[in-house]
GROMACS .gro file of C-alpha atoms in nm:
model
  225
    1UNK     CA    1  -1.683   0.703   0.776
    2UNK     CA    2  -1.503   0.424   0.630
    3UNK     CA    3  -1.688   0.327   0.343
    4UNK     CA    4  -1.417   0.084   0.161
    5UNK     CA    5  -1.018   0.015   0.133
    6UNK     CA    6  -0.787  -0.146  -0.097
    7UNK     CA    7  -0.410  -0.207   0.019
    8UNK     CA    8  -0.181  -0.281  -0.250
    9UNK     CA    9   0.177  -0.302  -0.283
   10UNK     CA   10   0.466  -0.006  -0.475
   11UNK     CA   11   0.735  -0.177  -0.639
   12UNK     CA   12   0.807   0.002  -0.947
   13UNK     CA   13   0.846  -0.299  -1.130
   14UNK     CA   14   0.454  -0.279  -1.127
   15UNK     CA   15   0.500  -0.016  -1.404
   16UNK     CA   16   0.517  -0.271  -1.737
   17UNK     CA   17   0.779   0.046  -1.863
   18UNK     CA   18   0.990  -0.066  -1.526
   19UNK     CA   19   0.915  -0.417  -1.528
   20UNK     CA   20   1.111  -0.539  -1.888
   21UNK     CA   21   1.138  -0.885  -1.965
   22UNK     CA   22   0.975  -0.939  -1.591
   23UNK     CA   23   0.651  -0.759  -1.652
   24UNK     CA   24   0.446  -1.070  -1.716
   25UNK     CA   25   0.576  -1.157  -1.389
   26UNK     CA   26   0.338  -0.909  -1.211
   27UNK     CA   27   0.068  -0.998  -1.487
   28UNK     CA   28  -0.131  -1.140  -1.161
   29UNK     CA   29  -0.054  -0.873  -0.927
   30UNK     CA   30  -0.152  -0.603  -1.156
   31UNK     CA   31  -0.499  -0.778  -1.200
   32UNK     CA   32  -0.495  -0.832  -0.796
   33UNK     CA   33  -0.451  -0.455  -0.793
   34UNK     CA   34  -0.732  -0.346  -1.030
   35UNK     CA   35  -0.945  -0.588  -0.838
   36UNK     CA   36  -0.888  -0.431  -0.523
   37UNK     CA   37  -0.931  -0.096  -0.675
   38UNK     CA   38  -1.301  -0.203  -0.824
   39UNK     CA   39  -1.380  -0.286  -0.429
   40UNK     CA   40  -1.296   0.137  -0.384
   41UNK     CA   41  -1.535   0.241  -0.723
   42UNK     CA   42  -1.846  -0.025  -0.637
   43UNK     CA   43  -1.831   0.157  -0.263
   44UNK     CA   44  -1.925   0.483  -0.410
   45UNK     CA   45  -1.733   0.622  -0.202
   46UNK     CA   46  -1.745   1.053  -0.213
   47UNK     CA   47  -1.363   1.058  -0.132
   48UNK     CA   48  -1.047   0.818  -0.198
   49UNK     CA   49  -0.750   0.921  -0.003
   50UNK     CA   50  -0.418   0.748  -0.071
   51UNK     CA   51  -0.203   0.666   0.167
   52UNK     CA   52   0.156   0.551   0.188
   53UNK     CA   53   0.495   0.518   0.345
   54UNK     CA   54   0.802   0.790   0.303
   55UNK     CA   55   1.077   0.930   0.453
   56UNK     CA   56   0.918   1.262   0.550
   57UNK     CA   57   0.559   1.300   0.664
   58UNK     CA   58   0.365   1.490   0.402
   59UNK     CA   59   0.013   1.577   0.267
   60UNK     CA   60  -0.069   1.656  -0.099
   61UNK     CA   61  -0.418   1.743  -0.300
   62UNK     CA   62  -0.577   1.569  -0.587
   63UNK     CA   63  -0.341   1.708  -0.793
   64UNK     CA   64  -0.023   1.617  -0.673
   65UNK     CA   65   0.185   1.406  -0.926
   66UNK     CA   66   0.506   1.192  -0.900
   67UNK     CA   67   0.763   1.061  -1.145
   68UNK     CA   68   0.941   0.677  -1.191
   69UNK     CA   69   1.266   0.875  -1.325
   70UNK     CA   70   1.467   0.794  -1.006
   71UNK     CA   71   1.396   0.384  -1.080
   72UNK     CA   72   1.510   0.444  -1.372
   73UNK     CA   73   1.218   0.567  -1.634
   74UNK     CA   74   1.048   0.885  -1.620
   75UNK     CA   75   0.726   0.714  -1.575
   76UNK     CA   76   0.491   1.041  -1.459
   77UNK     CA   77   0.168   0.987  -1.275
   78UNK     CA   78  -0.034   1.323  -1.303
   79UNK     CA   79   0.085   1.649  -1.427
   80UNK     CA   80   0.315   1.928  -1.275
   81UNK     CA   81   0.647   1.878  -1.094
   82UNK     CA   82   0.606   1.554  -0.891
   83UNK     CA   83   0.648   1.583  -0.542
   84UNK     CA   84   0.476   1.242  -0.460
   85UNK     CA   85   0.721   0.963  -0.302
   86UNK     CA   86   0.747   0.655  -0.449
   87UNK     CA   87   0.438   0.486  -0.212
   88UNK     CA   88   0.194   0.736  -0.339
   89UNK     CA   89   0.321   0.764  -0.686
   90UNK     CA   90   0.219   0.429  -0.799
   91UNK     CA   91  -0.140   0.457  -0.588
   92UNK     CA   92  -0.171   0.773  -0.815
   93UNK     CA   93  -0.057   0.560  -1.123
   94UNK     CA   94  -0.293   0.303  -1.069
   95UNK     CA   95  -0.581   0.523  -0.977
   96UNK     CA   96  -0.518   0.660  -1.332
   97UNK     CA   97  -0.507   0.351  -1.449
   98UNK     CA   98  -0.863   0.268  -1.305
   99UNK     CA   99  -0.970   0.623  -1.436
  100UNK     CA  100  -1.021   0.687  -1.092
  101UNK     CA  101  -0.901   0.975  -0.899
  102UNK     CA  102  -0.758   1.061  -0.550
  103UNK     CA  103  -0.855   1.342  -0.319
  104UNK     CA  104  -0.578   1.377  -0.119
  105UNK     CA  105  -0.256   1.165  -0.108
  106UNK     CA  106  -0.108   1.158   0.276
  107UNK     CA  107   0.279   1.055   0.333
  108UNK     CA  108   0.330   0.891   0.659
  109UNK     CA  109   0.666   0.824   0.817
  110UNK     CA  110   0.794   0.477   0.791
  111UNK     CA  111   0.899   0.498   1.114
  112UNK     CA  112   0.597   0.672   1.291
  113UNK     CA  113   0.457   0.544   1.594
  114UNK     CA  114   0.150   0.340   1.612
  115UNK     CA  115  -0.012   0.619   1.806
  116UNK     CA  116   0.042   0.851   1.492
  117UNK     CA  117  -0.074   0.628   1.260
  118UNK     CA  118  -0.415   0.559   1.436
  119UNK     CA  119  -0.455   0.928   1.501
  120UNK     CA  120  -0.409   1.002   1.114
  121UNK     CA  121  -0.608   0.700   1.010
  122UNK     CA  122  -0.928   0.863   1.229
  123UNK     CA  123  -0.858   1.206   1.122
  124UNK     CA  124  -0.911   1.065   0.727
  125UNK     CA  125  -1.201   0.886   0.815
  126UNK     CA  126  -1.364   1.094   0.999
  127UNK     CA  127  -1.398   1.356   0.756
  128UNK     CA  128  -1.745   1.412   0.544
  129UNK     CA  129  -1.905   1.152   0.337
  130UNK     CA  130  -1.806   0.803   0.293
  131UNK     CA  131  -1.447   0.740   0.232
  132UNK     CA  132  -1.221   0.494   0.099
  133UNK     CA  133  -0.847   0.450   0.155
  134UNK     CA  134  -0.624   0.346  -0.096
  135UNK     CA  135  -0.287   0.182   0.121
  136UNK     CA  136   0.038   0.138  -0.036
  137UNK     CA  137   0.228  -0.100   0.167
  138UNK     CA  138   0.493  -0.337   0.089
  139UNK     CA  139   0.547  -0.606   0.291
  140UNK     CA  140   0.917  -0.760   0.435
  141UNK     CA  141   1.225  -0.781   0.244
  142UNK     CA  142   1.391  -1.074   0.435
  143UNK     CA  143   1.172  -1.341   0.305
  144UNK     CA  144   1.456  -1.553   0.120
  145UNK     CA  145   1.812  -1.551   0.079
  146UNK     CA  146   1.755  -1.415  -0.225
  147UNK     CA  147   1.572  -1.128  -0.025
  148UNK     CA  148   1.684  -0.701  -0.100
  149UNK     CA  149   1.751  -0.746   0.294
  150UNK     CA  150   1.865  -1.138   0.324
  151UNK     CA  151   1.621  -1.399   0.459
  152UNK     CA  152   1.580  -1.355   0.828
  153UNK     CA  153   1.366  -1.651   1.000
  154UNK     CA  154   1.153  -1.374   1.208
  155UNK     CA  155   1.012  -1.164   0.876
  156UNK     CA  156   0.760  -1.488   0.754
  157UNK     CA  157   0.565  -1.502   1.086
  158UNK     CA  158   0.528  -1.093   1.107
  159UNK     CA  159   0.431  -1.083   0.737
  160UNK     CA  160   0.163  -1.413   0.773
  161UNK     CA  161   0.025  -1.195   1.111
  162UNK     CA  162  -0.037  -0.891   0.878
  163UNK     CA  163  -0.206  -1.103   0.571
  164UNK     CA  164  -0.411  -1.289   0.839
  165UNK     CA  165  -0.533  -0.950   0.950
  166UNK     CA  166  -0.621  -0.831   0.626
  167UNK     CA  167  -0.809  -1.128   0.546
  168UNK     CA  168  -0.996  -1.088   0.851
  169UNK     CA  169  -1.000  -0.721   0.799
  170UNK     CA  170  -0.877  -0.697   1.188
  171UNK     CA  171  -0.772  -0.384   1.270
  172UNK     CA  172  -0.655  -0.461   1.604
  173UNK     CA  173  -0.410  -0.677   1.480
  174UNK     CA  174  -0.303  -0.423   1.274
  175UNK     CA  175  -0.280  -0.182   1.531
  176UNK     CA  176  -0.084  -0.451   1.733
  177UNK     CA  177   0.208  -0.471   1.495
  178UNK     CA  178   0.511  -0.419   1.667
  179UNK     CA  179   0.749  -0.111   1.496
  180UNK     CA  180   1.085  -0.264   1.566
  181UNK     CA  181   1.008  -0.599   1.456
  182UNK     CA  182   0.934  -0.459   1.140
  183UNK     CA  183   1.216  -0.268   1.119
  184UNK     CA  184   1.447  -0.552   1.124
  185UNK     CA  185   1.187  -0.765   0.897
  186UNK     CA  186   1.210  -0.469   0.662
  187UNK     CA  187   0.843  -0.432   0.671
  188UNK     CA  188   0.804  -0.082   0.435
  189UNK     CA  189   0.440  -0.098   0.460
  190UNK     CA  190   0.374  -0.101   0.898
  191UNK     CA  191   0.314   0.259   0.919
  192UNK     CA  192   0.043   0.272   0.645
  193UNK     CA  193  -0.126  -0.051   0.714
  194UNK     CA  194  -0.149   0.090   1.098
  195UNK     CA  195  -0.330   0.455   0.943
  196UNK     CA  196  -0.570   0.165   0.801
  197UNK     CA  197  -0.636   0.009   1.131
  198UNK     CA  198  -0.674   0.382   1.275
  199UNK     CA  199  -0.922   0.430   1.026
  200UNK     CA  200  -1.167   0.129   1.140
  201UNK     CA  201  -1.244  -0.249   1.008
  202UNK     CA  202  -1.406  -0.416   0.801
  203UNK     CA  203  -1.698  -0.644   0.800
  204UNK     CA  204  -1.635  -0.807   0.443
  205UNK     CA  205  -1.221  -0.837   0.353
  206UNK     CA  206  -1.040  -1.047   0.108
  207UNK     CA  207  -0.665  -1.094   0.070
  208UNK     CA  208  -0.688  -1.107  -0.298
  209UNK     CA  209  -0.275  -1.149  -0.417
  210UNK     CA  210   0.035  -1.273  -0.172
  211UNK     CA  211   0.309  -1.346  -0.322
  212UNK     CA  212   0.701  -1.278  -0.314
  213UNK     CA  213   0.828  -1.258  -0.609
  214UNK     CA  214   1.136  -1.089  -0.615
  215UNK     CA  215   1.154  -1.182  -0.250
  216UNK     CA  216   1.005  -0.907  -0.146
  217UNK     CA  217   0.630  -0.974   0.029
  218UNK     CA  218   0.358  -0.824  -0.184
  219UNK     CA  219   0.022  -0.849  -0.082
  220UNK     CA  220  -0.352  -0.702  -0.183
  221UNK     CA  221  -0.648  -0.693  -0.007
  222UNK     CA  222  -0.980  -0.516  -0.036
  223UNK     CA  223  -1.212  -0.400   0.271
  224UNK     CA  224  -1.571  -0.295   0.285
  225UNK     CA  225  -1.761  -0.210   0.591
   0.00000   0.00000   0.00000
């Protein structure tokens, strides 16, 4: 069952050895994401699975690792030769962080259907014990002009519709959002927020961090049940 989730965003900037002179930038969303990851530990929760978007669909165990070095800093989060994406790197860094651990770190195609996702997100919570999911999801990158992806007028209302339904801790609405509008709102984060909704609601959520800082949408949340 469900027992507890956190969603939280990847940029590697979140890394202070990315981040430079911006780190104190993401001063608040680093708290925002500590927060959220104190929701998972006060759970008690007998597994944490991470979840988060990639290219390739992929599953890894607890101790998978992943490296920064392709952003620019060999930043490694666990030991070995990393073979986590980017998504599920930085849940793995900041489950370190936390002194927490993962017990499985699942890759889901940014492009996978909604079917998929709600399939996986059962399939992880329907597993023994009480789990919580750790989501890495970014949110659109069309939010300003000064946007990775330009500012397009239709990315504000599909990222408020997703931060509405983590505040409410909906997963309907979750499991409503449409693929190919976030495609073109550059949405990295649909897939994995829609494992989430697979994976059930949540009586007690809080959007704890929304922000856009680099014009990029980067939001935090933490569920219980």
């Amino acid at each position: 069952m469900l027992a507890a989730a956190a969603v939280c965003p990847h940029p590697p900037l979140l890394v202070p050895e990315l981040a430079g002179a911006a780190g104190p930038e993401l001063d608040d969303l680093r708290a925002a994401c500590a927060a959220a990851l104190d929701a998972l530990r006060d759970a008690r929760p007998e597994r944490i699975v991470v979840v988060g978007g990639a290219d390739l669909a992929g599953e890894h165990g607890a101790g998978a690792a992943g490296s920064l070095a392709p952003w620019g800093v060999d930043v490694r989060a666990g030991e070995g030769e990393p073979v986590l994406p980017l998504s599920l790197t930085i849940g793995r860094w900041l489950l370190d962080r936390a002194g927490m651990a993962a017990s499985s770190f699942h890759a889901v195609p940014f492009d996978a259907s909604p079917a998929e996702c709600a399939a996986l997100g059962a399939r992880l919570a329907d597993g023994p014990g009480r789990v919580a999911l750790l989501v890495m999801a970014d949110g659109s990158a069309r939010l300003t002009e000064k946007s990775p992806g330009y500012l397009d007028p239709r990315a504000e209302p599909y990222e408020a519709a997703i931060v509405g339904a983590l505040a409410r801790g909906d997963a309907r609405e979750l499991a409503a959002l449409d693929p190919g509008e976030a495609a073109e709102s550059q949405v990295a984060g649909r897939a994995a927020l829609q494992v989430l909704a697979g994976a059930g609601g949540a009586s007690h959520a809080e959007v704890l961090y929304h922000a856009a800082p680099y014009g990029v949408g980067y939001f935090v949340a933490r569920w219980t049940g």
